[in-house]
mmCIF file of N, CA, C and O in Angstrom:
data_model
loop_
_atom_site.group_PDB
_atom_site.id
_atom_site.type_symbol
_atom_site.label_atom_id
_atom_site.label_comp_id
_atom_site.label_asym_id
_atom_site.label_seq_id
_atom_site.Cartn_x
_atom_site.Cartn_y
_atom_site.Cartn_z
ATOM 1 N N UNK A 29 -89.326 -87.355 -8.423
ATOM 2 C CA UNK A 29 -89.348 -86.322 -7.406
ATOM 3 C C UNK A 29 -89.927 -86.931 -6.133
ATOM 4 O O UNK A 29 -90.980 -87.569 -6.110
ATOM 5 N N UNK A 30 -89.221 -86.705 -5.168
ATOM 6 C CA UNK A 30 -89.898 -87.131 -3.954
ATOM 7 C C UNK A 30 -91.298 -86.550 -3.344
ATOM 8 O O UNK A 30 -91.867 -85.544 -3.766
ATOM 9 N N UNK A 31 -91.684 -87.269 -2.410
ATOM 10 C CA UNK A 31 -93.238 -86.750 -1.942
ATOM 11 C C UNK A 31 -92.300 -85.372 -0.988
ATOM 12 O O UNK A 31 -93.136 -84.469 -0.998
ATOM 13 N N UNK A 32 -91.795 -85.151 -0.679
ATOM 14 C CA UNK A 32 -90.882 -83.647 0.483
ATOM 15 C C UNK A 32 -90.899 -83.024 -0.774
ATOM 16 O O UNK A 32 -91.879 -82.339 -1.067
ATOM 17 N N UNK A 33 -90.207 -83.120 -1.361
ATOM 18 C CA UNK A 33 -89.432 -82.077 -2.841
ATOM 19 C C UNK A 33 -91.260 -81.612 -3.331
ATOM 20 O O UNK A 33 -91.708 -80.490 -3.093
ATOM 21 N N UNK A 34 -92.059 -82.681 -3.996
ATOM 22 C CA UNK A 34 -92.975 -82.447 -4.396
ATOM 23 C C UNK A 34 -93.583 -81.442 -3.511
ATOM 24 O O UNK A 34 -93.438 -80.289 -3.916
ATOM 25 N N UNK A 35 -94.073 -81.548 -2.672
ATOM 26 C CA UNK A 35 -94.922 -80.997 -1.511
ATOM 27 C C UNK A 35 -94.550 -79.357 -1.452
ATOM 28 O O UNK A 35 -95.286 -78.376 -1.559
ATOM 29 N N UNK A 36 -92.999 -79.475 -1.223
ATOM 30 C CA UNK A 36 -92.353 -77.937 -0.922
ATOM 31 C C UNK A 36 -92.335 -77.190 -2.679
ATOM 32 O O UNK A 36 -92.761 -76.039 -2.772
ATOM 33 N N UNK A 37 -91.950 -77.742 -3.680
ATOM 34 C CA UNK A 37 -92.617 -77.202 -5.463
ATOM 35 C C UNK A 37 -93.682 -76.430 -5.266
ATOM 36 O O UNK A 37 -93.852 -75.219 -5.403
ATOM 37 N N UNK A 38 -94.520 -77.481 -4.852
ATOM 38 C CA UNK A 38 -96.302 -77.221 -4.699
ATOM 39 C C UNK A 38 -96.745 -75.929 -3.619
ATOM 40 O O UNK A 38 -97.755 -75.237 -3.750
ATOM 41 N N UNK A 39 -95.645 -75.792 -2.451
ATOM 42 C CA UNK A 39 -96.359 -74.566 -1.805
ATOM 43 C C UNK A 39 -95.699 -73.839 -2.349
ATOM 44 O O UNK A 39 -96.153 -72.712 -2.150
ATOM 45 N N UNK A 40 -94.702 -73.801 -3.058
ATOM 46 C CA UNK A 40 -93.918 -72.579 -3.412
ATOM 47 C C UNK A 40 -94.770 -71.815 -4.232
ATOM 48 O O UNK A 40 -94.741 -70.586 -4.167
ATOM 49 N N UNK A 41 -95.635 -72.503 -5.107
ATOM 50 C CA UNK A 41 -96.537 -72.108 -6.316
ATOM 51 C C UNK A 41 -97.550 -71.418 -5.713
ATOM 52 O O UNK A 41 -97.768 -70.211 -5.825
ATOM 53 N N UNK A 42 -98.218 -72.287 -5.012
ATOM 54 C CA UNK A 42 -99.498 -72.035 -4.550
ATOM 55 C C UNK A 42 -99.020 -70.475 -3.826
ATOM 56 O O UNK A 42 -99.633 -69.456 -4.144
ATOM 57 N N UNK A 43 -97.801 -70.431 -2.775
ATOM 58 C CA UNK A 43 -97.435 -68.614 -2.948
ATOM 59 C C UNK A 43 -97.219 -68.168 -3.241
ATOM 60 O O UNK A 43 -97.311 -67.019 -2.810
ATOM 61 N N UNK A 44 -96.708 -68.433 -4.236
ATOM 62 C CA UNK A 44 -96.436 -67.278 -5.514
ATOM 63 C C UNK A 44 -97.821 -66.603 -5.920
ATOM 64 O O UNK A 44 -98.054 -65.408 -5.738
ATOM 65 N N UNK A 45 -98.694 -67.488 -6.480
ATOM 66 C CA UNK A 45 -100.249 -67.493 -7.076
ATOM 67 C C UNK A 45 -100.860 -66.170 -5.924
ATOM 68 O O UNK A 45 -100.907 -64.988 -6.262
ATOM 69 N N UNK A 46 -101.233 -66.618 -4.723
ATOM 70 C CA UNK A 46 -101.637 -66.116 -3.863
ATOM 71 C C UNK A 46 -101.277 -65.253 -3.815
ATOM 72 O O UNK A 46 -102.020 -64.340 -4.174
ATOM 73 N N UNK A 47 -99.682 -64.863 -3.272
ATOM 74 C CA UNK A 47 -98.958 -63.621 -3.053
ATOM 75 C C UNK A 47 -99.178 -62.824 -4.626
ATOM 76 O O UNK A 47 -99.084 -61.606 -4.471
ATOM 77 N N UNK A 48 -99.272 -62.962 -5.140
ATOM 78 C CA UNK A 48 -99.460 -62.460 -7.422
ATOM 79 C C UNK A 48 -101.212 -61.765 -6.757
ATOM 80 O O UNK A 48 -101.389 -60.644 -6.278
ATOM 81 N N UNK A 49 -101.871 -62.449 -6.877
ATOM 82 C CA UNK A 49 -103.584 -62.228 -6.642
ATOM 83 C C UNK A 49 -103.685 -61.091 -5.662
ATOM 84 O O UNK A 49 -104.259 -60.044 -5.962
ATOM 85 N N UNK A 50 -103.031 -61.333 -4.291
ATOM 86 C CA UNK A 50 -103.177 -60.169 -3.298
ATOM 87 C C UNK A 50 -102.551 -58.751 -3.667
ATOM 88 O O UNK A 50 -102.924 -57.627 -3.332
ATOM 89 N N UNK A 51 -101.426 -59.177 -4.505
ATOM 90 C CA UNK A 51 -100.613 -57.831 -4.484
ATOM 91 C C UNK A 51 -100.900 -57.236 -5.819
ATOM 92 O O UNK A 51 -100.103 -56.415 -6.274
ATOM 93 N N UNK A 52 -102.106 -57.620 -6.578
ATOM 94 C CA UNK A 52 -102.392 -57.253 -7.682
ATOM 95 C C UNK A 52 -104.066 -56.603 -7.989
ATOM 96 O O UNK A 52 -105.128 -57.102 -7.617
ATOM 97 N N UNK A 53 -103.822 -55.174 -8.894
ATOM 98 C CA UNK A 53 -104.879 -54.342 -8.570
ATOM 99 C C UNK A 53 -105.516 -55.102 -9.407
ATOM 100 O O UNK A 53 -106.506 -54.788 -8.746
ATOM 101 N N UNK A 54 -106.072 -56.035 -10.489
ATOM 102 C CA UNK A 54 -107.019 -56.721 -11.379
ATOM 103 C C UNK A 54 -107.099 -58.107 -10.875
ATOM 104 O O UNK A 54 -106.423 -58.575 -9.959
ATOM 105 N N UNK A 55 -108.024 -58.729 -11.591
ATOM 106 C CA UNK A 55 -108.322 -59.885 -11.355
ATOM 107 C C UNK A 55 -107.235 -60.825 -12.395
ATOM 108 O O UNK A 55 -106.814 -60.487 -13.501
ATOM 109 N N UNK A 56 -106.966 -62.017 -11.687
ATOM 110 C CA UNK A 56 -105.752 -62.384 -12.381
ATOM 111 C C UNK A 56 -106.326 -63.955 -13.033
ATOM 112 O O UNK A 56 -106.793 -64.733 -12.202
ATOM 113 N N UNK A 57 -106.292 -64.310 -14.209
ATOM 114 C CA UNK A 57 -106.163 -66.120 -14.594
ATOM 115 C C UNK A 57 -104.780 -66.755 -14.880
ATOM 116 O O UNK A 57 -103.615 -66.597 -14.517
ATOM 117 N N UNK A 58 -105.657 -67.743 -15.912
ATOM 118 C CA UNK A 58 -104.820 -68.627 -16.534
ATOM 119 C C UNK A 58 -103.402 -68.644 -16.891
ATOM 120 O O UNK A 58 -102.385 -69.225 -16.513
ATOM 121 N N UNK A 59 -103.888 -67.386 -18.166
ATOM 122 C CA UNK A 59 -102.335 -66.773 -18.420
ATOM 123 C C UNK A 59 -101.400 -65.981 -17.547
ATOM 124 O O UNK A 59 -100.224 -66.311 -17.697
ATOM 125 N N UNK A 60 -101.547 -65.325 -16.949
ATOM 126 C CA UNK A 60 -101.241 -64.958 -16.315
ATOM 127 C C UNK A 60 -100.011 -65.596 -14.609
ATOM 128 O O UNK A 60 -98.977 -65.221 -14.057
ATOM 129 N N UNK A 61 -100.905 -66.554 -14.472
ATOM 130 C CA UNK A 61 -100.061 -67.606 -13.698
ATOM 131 C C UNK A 61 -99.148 -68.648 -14.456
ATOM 132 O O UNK A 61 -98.064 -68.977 -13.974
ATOM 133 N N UNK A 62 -99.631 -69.185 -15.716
ATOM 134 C CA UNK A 62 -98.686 -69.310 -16.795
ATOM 135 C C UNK A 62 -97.496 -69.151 -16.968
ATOM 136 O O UNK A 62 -96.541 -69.927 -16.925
ATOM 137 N N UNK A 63 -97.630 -67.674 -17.250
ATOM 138 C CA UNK A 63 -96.382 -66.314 -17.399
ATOM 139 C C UNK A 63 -95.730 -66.421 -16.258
ATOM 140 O O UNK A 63 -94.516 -66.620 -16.236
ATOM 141 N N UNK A 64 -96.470 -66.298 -15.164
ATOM 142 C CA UNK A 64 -95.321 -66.426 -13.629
ATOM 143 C C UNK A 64 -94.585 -67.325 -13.329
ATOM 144 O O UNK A 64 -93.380 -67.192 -13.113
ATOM 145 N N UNK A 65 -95.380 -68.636 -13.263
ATOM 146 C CA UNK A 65 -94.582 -69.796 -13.090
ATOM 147 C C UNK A 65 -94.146 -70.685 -14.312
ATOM 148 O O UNK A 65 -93.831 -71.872 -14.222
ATOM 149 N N UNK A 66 -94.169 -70.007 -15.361
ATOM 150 C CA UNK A 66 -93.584 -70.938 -16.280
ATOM 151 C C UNK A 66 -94.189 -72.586 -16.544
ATOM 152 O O UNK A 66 -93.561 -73.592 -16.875
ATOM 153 N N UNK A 67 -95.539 -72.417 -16.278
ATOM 154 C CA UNK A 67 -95.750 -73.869 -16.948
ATOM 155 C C UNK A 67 -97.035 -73.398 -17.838
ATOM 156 O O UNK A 67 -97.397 -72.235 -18.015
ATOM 157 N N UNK A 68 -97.644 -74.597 -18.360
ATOM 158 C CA UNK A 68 -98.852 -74.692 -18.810
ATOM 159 C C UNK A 68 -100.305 -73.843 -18.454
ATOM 160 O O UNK A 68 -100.665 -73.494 -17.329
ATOM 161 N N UNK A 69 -101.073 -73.605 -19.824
ATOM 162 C CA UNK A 69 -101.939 -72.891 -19.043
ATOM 163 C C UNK A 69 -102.913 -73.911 -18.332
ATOM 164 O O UNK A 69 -103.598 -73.585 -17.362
ATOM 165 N N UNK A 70 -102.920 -75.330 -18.964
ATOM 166 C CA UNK A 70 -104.151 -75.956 -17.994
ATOM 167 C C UNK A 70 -103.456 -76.278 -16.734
ATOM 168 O O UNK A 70 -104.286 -76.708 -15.933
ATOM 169 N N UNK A 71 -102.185 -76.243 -16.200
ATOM 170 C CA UNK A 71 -101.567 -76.685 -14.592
ATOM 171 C C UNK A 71 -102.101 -75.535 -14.148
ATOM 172 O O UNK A 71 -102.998 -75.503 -13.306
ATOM 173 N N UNK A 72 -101.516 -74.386 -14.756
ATOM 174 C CA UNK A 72 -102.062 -72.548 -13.798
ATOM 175 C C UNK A 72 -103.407 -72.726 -13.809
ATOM 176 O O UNK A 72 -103.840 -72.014 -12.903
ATOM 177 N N UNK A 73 -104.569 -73.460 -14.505
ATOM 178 C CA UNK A 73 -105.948 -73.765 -14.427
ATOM 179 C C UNK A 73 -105.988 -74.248 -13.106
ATOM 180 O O UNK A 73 -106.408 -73.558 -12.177
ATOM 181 N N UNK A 74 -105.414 -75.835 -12.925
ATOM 182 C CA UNK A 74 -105.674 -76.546 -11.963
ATOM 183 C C UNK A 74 -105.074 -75.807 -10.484
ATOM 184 O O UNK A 74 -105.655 -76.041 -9.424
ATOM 185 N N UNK A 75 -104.040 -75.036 -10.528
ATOM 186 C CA UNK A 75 -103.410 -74.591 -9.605
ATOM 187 C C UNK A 75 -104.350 -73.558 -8.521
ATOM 188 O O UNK A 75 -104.371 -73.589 -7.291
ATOM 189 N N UNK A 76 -105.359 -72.343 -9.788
ATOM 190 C CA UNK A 76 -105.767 -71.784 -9.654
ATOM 191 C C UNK A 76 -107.478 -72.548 -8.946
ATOM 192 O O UNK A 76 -108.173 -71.947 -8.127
ATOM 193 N N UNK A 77 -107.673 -73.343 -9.278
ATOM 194 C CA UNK A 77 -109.076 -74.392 -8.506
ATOM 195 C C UNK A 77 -108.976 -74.507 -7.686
ATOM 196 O O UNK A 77 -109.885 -74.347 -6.870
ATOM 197 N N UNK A 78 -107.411 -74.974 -7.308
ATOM 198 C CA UNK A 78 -107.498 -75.154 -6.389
ATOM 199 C C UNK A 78 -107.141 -74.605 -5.209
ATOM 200 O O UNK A 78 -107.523 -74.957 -4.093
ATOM 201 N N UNK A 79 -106.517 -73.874 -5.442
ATOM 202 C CA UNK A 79 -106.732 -72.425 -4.617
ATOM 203 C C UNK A 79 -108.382 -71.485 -4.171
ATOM 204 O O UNK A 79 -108.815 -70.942 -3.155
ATOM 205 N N UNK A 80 -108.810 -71.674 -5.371
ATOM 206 C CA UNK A 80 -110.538 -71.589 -4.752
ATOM 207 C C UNK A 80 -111.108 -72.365 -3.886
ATOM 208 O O UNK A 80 -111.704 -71.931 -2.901
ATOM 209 N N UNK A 81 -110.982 -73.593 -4.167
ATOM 210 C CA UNK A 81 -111.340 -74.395 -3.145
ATOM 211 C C UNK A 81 -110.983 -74.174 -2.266
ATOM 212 O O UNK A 81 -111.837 -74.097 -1.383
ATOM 213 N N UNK A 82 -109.689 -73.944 -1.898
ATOM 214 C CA UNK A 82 -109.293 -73.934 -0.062
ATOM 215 C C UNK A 82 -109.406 -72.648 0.282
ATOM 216 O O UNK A 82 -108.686 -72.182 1.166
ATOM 217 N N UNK A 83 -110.208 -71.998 -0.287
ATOM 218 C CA UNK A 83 -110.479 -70.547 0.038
ATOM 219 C C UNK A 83 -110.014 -69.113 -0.330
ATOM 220 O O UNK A 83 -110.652 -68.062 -0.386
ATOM 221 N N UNK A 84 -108.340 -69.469 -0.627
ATOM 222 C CA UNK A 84 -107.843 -68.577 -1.496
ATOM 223 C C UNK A 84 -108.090 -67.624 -2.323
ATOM 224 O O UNK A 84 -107.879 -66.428 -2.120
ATOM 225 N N UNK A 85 -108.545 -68.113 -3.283
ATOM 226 C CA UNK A 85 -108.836 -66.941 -4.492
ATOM 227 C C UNK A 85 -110.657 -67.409 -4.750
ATOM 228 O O UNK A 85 -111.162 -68.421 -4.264
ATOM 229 N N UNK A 86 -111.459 -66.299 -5.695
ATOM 230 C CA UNK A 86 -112.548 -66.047 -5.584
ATOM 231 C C UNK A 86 -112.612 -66.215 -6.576
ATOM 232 O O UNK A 86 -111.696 -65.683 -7.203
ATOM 233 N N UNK A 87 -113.622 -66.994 -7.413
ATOM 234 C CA UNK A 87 -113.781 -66.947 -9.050
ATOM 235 C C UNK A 87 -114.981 -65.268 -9.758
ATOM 236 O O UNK A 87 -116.005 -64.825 -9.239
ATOM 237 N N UNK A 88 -114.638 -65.037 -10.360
ATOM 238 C CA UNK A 88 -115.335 -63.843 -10.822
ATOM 239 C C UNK A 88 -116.728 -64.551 -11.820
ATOM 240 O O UNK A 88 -117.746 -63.883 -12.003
ATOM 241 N N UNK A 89 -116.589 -65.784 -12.321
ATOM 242 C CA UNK A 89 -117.825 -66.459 -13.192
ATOM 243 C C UNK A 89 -117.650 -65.920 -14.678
ATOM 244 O O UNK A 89 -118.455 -66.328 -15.515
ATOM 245 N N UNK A 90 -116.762 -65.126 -15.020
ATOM 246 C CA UNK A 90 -117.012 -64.515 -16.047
ATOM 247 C C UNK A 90 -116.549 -65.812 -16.779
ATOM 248 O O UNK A 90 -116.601 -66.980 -16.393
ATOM 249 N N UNK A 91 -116.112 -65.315 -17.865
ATOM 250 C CA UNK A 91 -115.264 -66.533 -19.715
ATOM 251 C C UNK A 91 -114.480 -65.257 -20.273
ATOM 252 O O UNK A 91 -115.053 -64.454 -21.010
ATOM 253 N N UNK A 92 -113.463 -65.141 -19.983
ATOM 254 C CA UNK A 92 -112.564 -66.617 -19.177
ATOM 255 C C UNK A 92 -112.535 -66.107 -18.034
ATOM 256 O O UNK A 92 -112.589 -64.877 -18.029
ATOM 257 N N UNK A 93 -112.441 -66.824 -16.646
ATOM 258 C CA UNK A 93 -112.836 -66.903 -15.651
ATOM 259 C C UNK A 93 -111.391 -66.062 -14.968
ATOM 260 O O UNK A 93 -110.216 -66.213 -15.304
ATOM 261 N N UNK A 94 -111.956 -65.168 -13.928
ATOM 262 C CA UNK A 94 -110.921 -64.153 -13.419
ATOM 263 C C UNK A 94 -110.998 -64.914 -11.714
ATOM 264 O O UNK A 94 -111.692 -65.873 -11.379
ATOM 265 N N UNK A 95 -110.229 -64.268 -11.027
ATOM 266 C CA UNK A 95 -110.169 -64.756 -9.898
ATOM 267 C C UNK A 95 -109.280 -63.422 -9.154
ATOM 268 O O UNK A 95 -108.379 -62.829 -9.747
ATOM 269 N N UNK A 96 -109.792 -63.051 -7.558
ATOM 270 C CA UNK A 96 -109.247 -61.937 -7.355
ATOM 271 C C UNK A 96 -108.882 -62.761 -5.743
ATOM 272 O O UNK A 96 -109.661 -63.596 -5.286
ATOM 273 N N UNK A 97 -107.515 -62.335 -4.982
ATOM 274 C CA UNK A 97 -107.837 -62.927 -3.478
ATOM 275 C C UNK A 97 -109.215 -62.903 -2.194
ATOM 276 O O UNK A 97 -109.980 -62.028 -1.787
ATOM 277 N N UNK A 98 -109.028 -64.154 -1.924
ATOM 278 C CA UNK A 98 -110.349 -63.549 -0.676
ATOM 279 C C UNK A 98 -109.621 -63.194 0.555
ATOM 280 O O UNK A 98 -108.423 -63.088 0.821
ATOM 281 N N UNK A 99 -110.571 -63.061 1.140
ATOM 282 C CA UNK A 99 -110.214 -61.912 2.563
ATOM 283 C C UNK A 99 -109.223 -62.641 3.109
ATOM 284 O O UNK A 99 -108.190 -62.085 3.481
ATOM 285 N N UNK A 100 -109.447 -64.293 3.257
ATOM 286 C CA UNK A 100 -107.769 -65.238 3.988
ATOM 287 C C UNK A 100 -107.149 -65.059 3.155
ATOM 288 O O UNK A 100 -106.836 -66.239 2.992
ATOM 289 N N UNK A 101 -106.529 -64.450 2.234
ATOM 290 C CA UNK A 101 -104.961 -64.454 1.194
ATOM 291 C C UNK A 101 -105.052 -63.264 1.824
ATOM 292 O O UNK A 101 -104.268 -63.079 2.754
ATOM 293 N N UNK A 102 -106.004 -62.203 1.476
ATOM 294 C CA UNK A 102 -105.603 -60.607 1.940
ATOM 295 C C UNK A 102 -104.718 -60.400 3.472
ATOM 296 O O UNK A 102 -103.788 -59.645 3.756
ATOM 297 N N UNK A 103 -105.590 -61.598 4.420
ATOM 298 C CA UNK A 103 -104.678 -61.600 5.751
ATOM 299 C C UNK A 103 -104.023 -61.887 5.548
ATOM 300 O O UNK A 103 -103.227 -60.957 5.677
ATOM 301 N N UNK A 104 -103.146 -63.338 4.963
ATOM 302 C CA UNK A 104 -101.974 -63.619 4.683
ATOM 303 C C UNK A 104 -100.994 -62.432 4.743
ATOM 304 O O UNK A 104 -100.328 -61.859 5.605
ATOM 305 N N UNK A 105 -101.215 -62.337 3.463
ATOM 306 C CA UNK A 105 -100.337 -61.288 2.412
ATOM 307 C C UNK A 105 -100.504 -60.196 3.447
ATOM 308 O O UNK A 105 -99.341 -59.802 3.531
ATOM 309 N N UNK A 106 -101.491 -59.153 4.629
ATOM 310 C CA UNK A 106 -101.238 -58.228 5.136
ATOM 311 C C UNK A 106 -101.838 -57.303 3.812
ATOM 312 O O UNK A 106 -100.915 -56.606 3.389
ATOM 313 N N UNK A 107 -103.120 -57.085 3.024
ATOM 314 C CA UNK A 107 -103.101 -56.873 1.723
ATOM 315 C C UNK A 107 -104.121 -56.005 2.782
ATOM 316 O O UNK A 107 -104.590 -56.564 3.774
ATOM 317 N N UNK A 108 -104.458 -54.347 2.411
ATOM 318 C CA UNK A 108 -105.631 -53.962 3.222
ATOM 319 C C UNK A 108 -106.574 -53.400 2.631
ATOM 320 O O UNK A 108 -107.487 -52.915 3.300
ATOM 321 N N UNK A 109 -106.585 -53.314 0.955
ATOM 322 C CA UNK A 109 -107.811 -52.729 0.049
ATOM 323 C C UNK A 109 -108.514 -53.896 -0.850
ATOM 324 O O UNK A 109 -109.457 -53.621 -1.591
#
């Protein structure tokens, strides 16, 4: 796969994830992104980190660990509760 092809995969996910989190009344994980994008639950792990990291999604701390959008996905998305 090329580094373009790769790159454009990778945001497609990362909005899906995001756009899933904002437009969703619970806190969302592992499985869950799993189920959406059809891969693994440890990639929807890593996918989901890293989306925390860049600000995206919010970890809840619980086991197993939930994650709900932060206020930059809510702007994104136009999300207003």
């Amino acid at each position: 796969m090329s580094e373009r092809t790769n790159f454009a995969v990778l945001f497609d996910r990362y909005a899906q994830i995001i756009s899933f989190a904002a437009n969703n009344k619970r806190r969302i994980g592992s499985k869950d992104v799993s189920n959406l994008l059809d891969v693994s639950q440890r990639s929807a792990q890593r996918y989901l980190i890293q989306l925390e990291q860049q600000g995206y999604l919010v970890s809840d701390g619980a086991h197993p660990i939930g994650y709900t959008p932060s206020v930059k996905a809510k702007k994104i998305f136009m999300v207003t509760a």
